[in-house]
Amino acid sequence: QVQLVESGGGLVQAGGSLRLACAASGRTFNNYAMGWFRQAPGKEREFVAAISWIGGTTYYSDSVKGRFTISRDSAKKTVYLQMNSLKPEDTAVYSCAAADRTITIRTSGGDYWGQGTQVTVSS
């Protein structure tokens, strides 16, 4: 069982940066691949990024590639999403997720989810 709590959201101007954090509880955190998703008002949930349980393999959606970076700190049981060069279209609720493999996250989402954190990018 894994519990996930996101933090770090807020309001930022276009071109700015934010770093989201997802803190996990549970002894098996290091066995899970982790990912970030986002959902804007009136839109479906969208995959953003994923990282393998070892942390050596990362995946990004085309819309964030080159601007966002996912990383994890196994000792702190935390996964991060560094977001640079933010655009108004990045505005959404961002949620982290855990699953057994990154392919699971990329294709069907996570087995465990956090409650989400709001990111708003003003133009």
PDB file of N, CA, C and O in Angstrom, residues 83-122:
ATOM      1  N   MET A  83       9.270  21.989 -13.311  1.00  0.00           N
ATOM      2  CA  MET A  83       8.577  22.546 -14.475  1.00  0.00           C
ATOM      3  C   MET A  83       9.156  23.910 -14.803  1.00  0.00           C
ATOM      4  O   MET A  83       9.066  24.839 -13.992  1.00  0.00           O
ATOM      5  N   ASN A  84       9.766  24.018 -15.957  1.00  0.00           N
ATOM      6  CA  ASN A  84      10.367  25.270 -16.412  1.00  0.00           C
ATOM      7  C   ASN A  84       9.643  25.784 -17.651  1.00  0.00           C
ATOM      8  O   ASN A  84       8.913  25.039 -18.307  1.00  0.00           O
ATOM      9  N   SER A  85       9.866  27.040 -17.957  1.00  0.00           N
ATOM     10  CA  SER A  85       9.262  27.664 -19.142  1.00  0.00           C
ATOM     11  C   SER A  85       7.759  27.384 -19.195  1.00  0.00           C
ATOM     12  O   SER A  85       7.219  26.978 -20.240  1.00  0.00           O
ATOM     13  N   LEU A  86       7.099  27.615 -18.100  1.00  0.00           N
ATOM     14  CA  LEU A  86       5.676  27.288 -18.005  1.00  0.00           C
ATOM     15  C   LEU A  86       4.839  28.151 -18.931  1.00  0.00           C
ATOM     16  O   LEU A  86       5.149  29.330 -19.176  1.00  0.00           O
ATOM     17  N   LYS A  87       3.783  27.556 -19.446  1.00  0.00           N
ATOM     18  CA  LYS A  87       2.869  28.209 -20.375  1.00  0.00           C
ATOM     19  C   LYS A  87       1.460  28.202 -19.778  1.00  0.00           C
ATOM     20  O   LYS A  87       1.142  27.328 -18.961  1.00  0.00           O
ATOM     21  N   PRO A  88       0.611  29.118 -20.195  1.00  0.00           N
ATOM     22  CA  PRO A  88      -0.770  29.111 -19.676  1.00  0.00           C
ATOM     23  C   PRO A  88      -1.468  27.766 -19.908  1.00  0.00           C
ATOM     24  O   PRO A  88      -2.287  27.345 -19.078  1.00  0.00           O
ATOM     25  N   GLU A  89      -1.131  27.078 -20.976  1.00  0.00           N
ATOM     26  CA  GLU A  89      -1.768  25.787 -21.253  1.00  0.00           C
ATOM     27  C   GLU A  89      -1.294  24.675 -20.317  1.00  0.00           C
ATOM     28  O   GLU A  89      -1.828  23.561 -20.362  1.00  0.00           O
ATOM     29  N   ASP A  90      -0.316  24.967 -19.473  1.00  0.00           N
ATOM     30  CA  ASP A  90       0.098  24.003 -18.456  1.00  0.00           C
ATOM     31  C   ASP A  90      -0.800  24.069 -17.218  1.00  0.00           C
ATOM     32  O   ASP A  90      -0.658  23.252 -16.300  1.00  0.00           O
ATOM     33  N   THR A  91      -1.696  25.028 -17.178  1.00  0.00           N
ATOM     34  CA  THR A  91      -2.604  25.169 -16.047  1.00  0.00           C
ATOM     35  C   THR A  91      -3.476  23.930 -15.899  1.00  0.00           C
ATOM     36  O   THR A  91      -4.144  23.506 -16.844  1.00  0.00           O
ATOM     37  N   ALA A  92      -3.448  23.333 -14.699  1.00  0.00           N
ATOM     38  CA  ALA A  92      -4.182  22.092 -14.458  1.00  0.00           C
ATOM     39  C   ALA A  92      -3.985  21.673 -13.009  1.00  0.00           C
ATOM     40  O   ALA A  92      -3.150  22.244 -12.301  1.00  0.00           O
ATOM     41  N   VAL A  93      -4.748  20.669 -12.609  1.00  0.00           N
ATOM     42  CA  VAL A  93      -4.473  19.974 -11.354  1.00  0.00           C
ATOM     43  C   VAL A  93      -3.496  18.841 -11.678  1.00  0.00           C
ATOM     44  O   VAL A  93      -3.777  18.008 -12.544  1.00  0.00           O
ATOM     45  N   TYR A  94      -2.373  18.848 -10.975  1.00  0.00           N
ATOM     46  CA  TYR A  94      -1.338  17.844 -11.198  1.00  0.00           C
ATOM     47  C   TYR A  94      -1.405  16.797 -10.092  1.00  0.00           C
ATOM     48  O   TYR A  94      -1.415  17.144  -8.900  1.00  0.00           O
ATOM     49  N   SER A  95      -1.417  15.538 -10.504  1.00  0.00           N
ATOM     50  CA  SER A  95      -1.500  14.428  -9.565  1.00  0.00           C
ATOM     51  C   SER A  95      -0.363  13.452  -9.813  1.00  0.00           C
ATOM     52  O   SER A  95       0.028  13.237 -10.962  1.00  0.00           O
ATOM     53  N   CYS A  96       0.141  12.873  -8.734  1.00  0.00           N
ATOM     54  CA  CYS A  96       1.145  11.833  -8.914  1.00  0.00           C
ATOM     55  C   CYS A  96       0.486  10.466  -8.754  1.00  0.00           C
ATOM     56  O   CYS A  96      -0.582  10.340  -8.141  1.00  0.00           O
ATOM     57  N   ALA A  97       1.143   9.475  -9.303  1.00  0.00           N
ATOM     58  CA  ALA A  97       0.602   8.129  -9.300  1.00  0.00           C
ATOM     59  C   ALA A  97       1.730   7.119  -9.165  1.00  0.00           C
ATOM     60  O   ALA A  97       2.865   7.391  -9.553  1.00  0.00           O
ATOM     61  N   ALA A  98       1.399   5.964  -8.621  1.00  0.00           N
ATOM     62  CA  ALA A  98       2.359   4.871  -8.474  1.00  0.00           C
ATOM     63  C   ALA A  98       1.788   3.617  -9.111  1.00  0.00           C
ATOM     64  O   ALA A  98       0.588   3.355  -9.014  1.00  0.00           O
ATOM     65  N   ALA A  99       2.655   2.863  -9.746  1.00  0.00           N
ATOM     66  CA  ALA A  99       2.238   1.606 -10.374  1.00  0.00           C
ATOM     67  C   ALA A  99       3.436   0.667 -10.416  1.00  0.00           C
ATOM     68  O   ALA A  99       4.565   1.067 -10.148  1.00  0.00           O
ATOM     69  N   ASP A 100       3.180  -0.574 -10.793  1.00  0.00           N
ATOM     70  CA  ASP A 100       4.256  -1.551 -10.764  1.00  0.00           C
ATOM     71  C   ASP A 100       5.323  -1.276 -11.822  1.00  0.00           C
ATOM     72  O   ASP A 100       6.504  -1.533 -11.597  1.00  0.00           O
ATOM     73  N   ARG A 101       4.919  -0.750 -12.967  1.00  0.00           N
ATOM     74  CA  ARG A 101       5.868  -0.470 -14.042  1.00  0.00           C
ATOM     75  C   ARG A 101       5.505   0.826 -14.750  1.00  0.00           C
ATOM     76  O   ARG A 101       4.356   1.261 -14.714  1.00  0.00           O
ATOM     77  N   THR A 102       6.479   1.435 -15.405  1.00  0.00           N
ATOM     78  CA  THR A 102       6.217   2.675 -16.133  1.00  0.00           C
ATOM     79  C   THR A 102       5.242   2.432 -17.282  1.00  0.00           C
ATOM     80  O   THR A 102       4.457   3.325 -17.608  1.00  0.00           O
ATOM     81  N   ILE A 103       5.241   1.257 -17.894  1.00  0.00           N
ATOM     82  CA  ILE A 103       4.307   0.999 -18.988  1.00  0.00           C
ATOM     83  C   ILE A 103       2.873   1.054 -18.475  1.00  0.00           C
ATOM     84  O   ILE A 103       1.966   1.508 -19.177  1.00  0.00           O
ATOM     85  N   THR A 104       2.675   0.609 -17.249  1.00  0.00           N
ATOM     86  CA  THR A 104       1.333   0.686 -16.651  1.00  0.00           C
ATOM     87  C   THR A 104       0.905   2.138 -16.498  1.00  0.00           C
ATOM     88  O   THR A 104      -0.230   2.499 -16.828  1.00  0.00           O
ATOM     89  N   ILE A 105       1.806   2.964 -15.996  1.00  0.00           N
ATOM     90  CA  ILE A 105       1.494   4.380 -15.828  1.00  0.00           C
ATOM     91  C   ILE A 105       1.215   5.020 -17.177  1.00  0.00           C
ATOM     92  O   ILE A 105       0.246   5.770 -17.338  1.00  0.00           O
ATOM     93  N   ARG A 106       2.018   4.764 -18.146  1.00  0.00           N
ATOM     94  CA  ARG A 106       1.893   5.412 -19.439  1.00  0.00           C
ATOM     95  C   ARG A 106       0.644   4.986 -20.177  1.00  0.00           C
ATOM     96  O   ARG A 106       0.088   5.752 -20.971  1.00  0.00           O
ATOM     97  N   THR A 107       0.155   3.782 -19.957  1.00  0.00           N
ATOM     98  CA  THR A 107      -0.974   3.273 -20.731  1.00  0.00           C
ATOM     99  C   THR A 107      -2.306   3.313 -19.994  1.00  0.00           C
ATOM    100  O   THR A 107      -3.344   3.483 -20.638  1.00  0.00           O
ATOM    101  N   SER A 108      -2.262   3.174 -18.670  1.00  0.00           N
ATOM    102  CA  SER A 108      -3.544   3.086 -17.965  1.00  0.00           C
ATOM    103  C   SER A 108      -3.584   3.851 -16.659  1.00  0.00           C
ATOM    104  O   SER A 108      -4.584   3.812 -15.955  1.00  0.00           O
ATOM    105  N   GLY A 109      -2.521   4.573 -16.319  1.00  0.00           N
ATOM    106  CA  GLY A 109      -2.539   5.341 -15.087  1.00  0.00           C
ATOM    107  C   GLY A 109      -1.886   4.582 -13.949  1.00  0.00           C
ATOM    108  O   GLY A 109      -1.099   3.681 -14.173  1.00  0.00           O
ATOM    109  N   GLY A 110      -2.215   4.986 -12.729  1.00  0.00           N
ATOM    110  CA  GLY A 110      -1.567   4.388 -11.572  1.00  0.00           C
ATOM    111  C   GLY A 110      -2.489   3.507 -10.759  1.00  0.00           C
ATOM    112  O   GLY A 110      -3.712   3.562 -10.886  1.00  0.00           O
ATOM    113  N   ASP A 111      -1.867   2.686  -9.922  1.00  0.00           N
ATOM    114  CA  ASP A 111      -2.628   1.891  -8.961  1.00  0.00           C
ATOM    115  C   ASP A 111      -2.959   2.708  -7.714  1.00  0.00           C
ATOM    116  O   ASP A 111      -3.929   2.411  -7.013  1.00  0.00           O
ATOM    117  N   TYR A 112      -2.133   3.697  -7.446  1.00  0.00           N
ATOM    118  CA  TYR A 112      -2.326   4.593  -6.315  1.00  0.00           C
ATOM    119  C   TYR A 112      -2.205   6.026  -6.807  1.00  0.00           C
ATOM    120  O   TYR A 112      -1.379   6.311  -7.675  1.00  0.00           O
ATOM    121  N   TRP A 113      -3.022   6.906  -6.202  1.00  0.00           N
ATOM    122  CA  TRP A 113      -3.073   8.299  -6.631  1.00  0.00           C
ATOM    123  C   TRP A 113      -3.019   9.249  -5.439  1.00  0.00           C
ATOM    124  O   TRP A 113      -3.541   8.938  -4.358  1.00  0.00           O
ATOM    125  N   GLY A 114      -2.412  10.408  -5.685  1.00  0.00           N
ATOM    126  CA  GLY A 114      -2.492  11.490  -4.717  1.00  0.00           C
ATOM    127  C   GLY A 114      -3.738  12.322  -4.977  1.00  0.00           C
ATOM    128  O   GLY A 114      -4.482  12.077  -5.930  1.00  0.00           O
ATOM    129  N   GLN A 115      -3.949  13.336  -4.136  1.00  0.00           N
ATOM    130  CA  GLN A 115      -5.165  14.144  -4.229  1.00  0.00           C
ATOM    131  C   GLN A 115      -5.024  15.269  -5.243  1.00  0.00           C
ATOM    132  O   GLN A 115      -6.035  15.843  -5.660  1.00  0.00           O
ATOM    133  N   GLY A 116      -3.815  15.596  -5.640  1.00  0.00           N
ATOM    134  CA  GLY A 116      -3.599  16.613  -6.651  1.00  0.00           C
ATOM    135  C   GLY A 116      -3.228  17.959  -6.068  1.00  0.00           C
ATOM    136  O   GLY A 116      -3.552  18.279  -4.927  1.00  0.00           O
ATOM    137  N   THR A 117      -2.534  18.763  -6.877  1.00  0.00           N
ATOM    138  CA  THR A 117      -2.165  20.123  -6.499  1.00  0.00           C
ATOM    139  C   THR A 117      -2.380  21.021  -7.707  1.00  0.00           C
ATOM    140  O   THR A 117      -2.062  20.653  -8.838  1.00  0.00           O
ATOM    141  N   GLN A 118      -2.932  22.211  -7.456  1.00  0.00           N
ATOM    142  CA  GLN A 118      -3.290  23.110  -8.547  1.00  0.00           C
ATOM    143  C   GLN A 118      -2.082  23.908  -9.015  1.00  0.00           C
ATOM    144  O   GLN A 118      -1.357  24.494  -8.201  1.00  0.00           O
ATOM    145  N   VAL A 119      -1.888  23.944 -10.310  1.00  0.00           N
ATOM    146  CA  VAL A 119      -0.878  24.792 -10.944  1.00  0.00           C
ATOM    147  C   VAL A 119      -1.610  25.744 -11.887  1.00  0.00           C
ATOM    148  O   VAL A 119      -2.359  25.307 -12.756  1.00  0.00           O
ATOM    149  N   THR A 120      -1.391  27.030 -11.687  1.00  0.00           N
ATOM    150  CA  THR A 120      -2.015  28.036 -12.534  1.00  0.00           C
ATOM    151  C   THR A 120      -0.929  28.924 -13.122  1.00  0.00           C
ATOM    152  O   THR A 120      -0.120  29.484 -12.376  1.00  0.00           O
ATOM    153  N   VAL A 121      -0.910  29.021 -14.444  1.00  0.00           N
ATOM    154  CA  VAL A 121       0.083  29.828 -15.144  1.00  0.00           C
ATOM    155  C   VAL A 121      -0.638  30.993 -15.806  1.00  0.00           C
ATOM    156  O   VAL A 121      -1.504  30.798 -16.662  1.00  0.00           O
ATOM    157  N   SER A 122      -0.284  32.200 -15.399  1.00  0.00           N
ATOM    158  CA  SER A 122      -0.918  33.388 -15.946  1.00  0.00           C
ATOM    159  C   SER A 122      -0.134  33.911 -17.139  1.00  0.00           C
ATOM    160  O   SER A 122       1.089  33.800 -17.193  1.00  0.00           O
TER     161      SER A 122
END
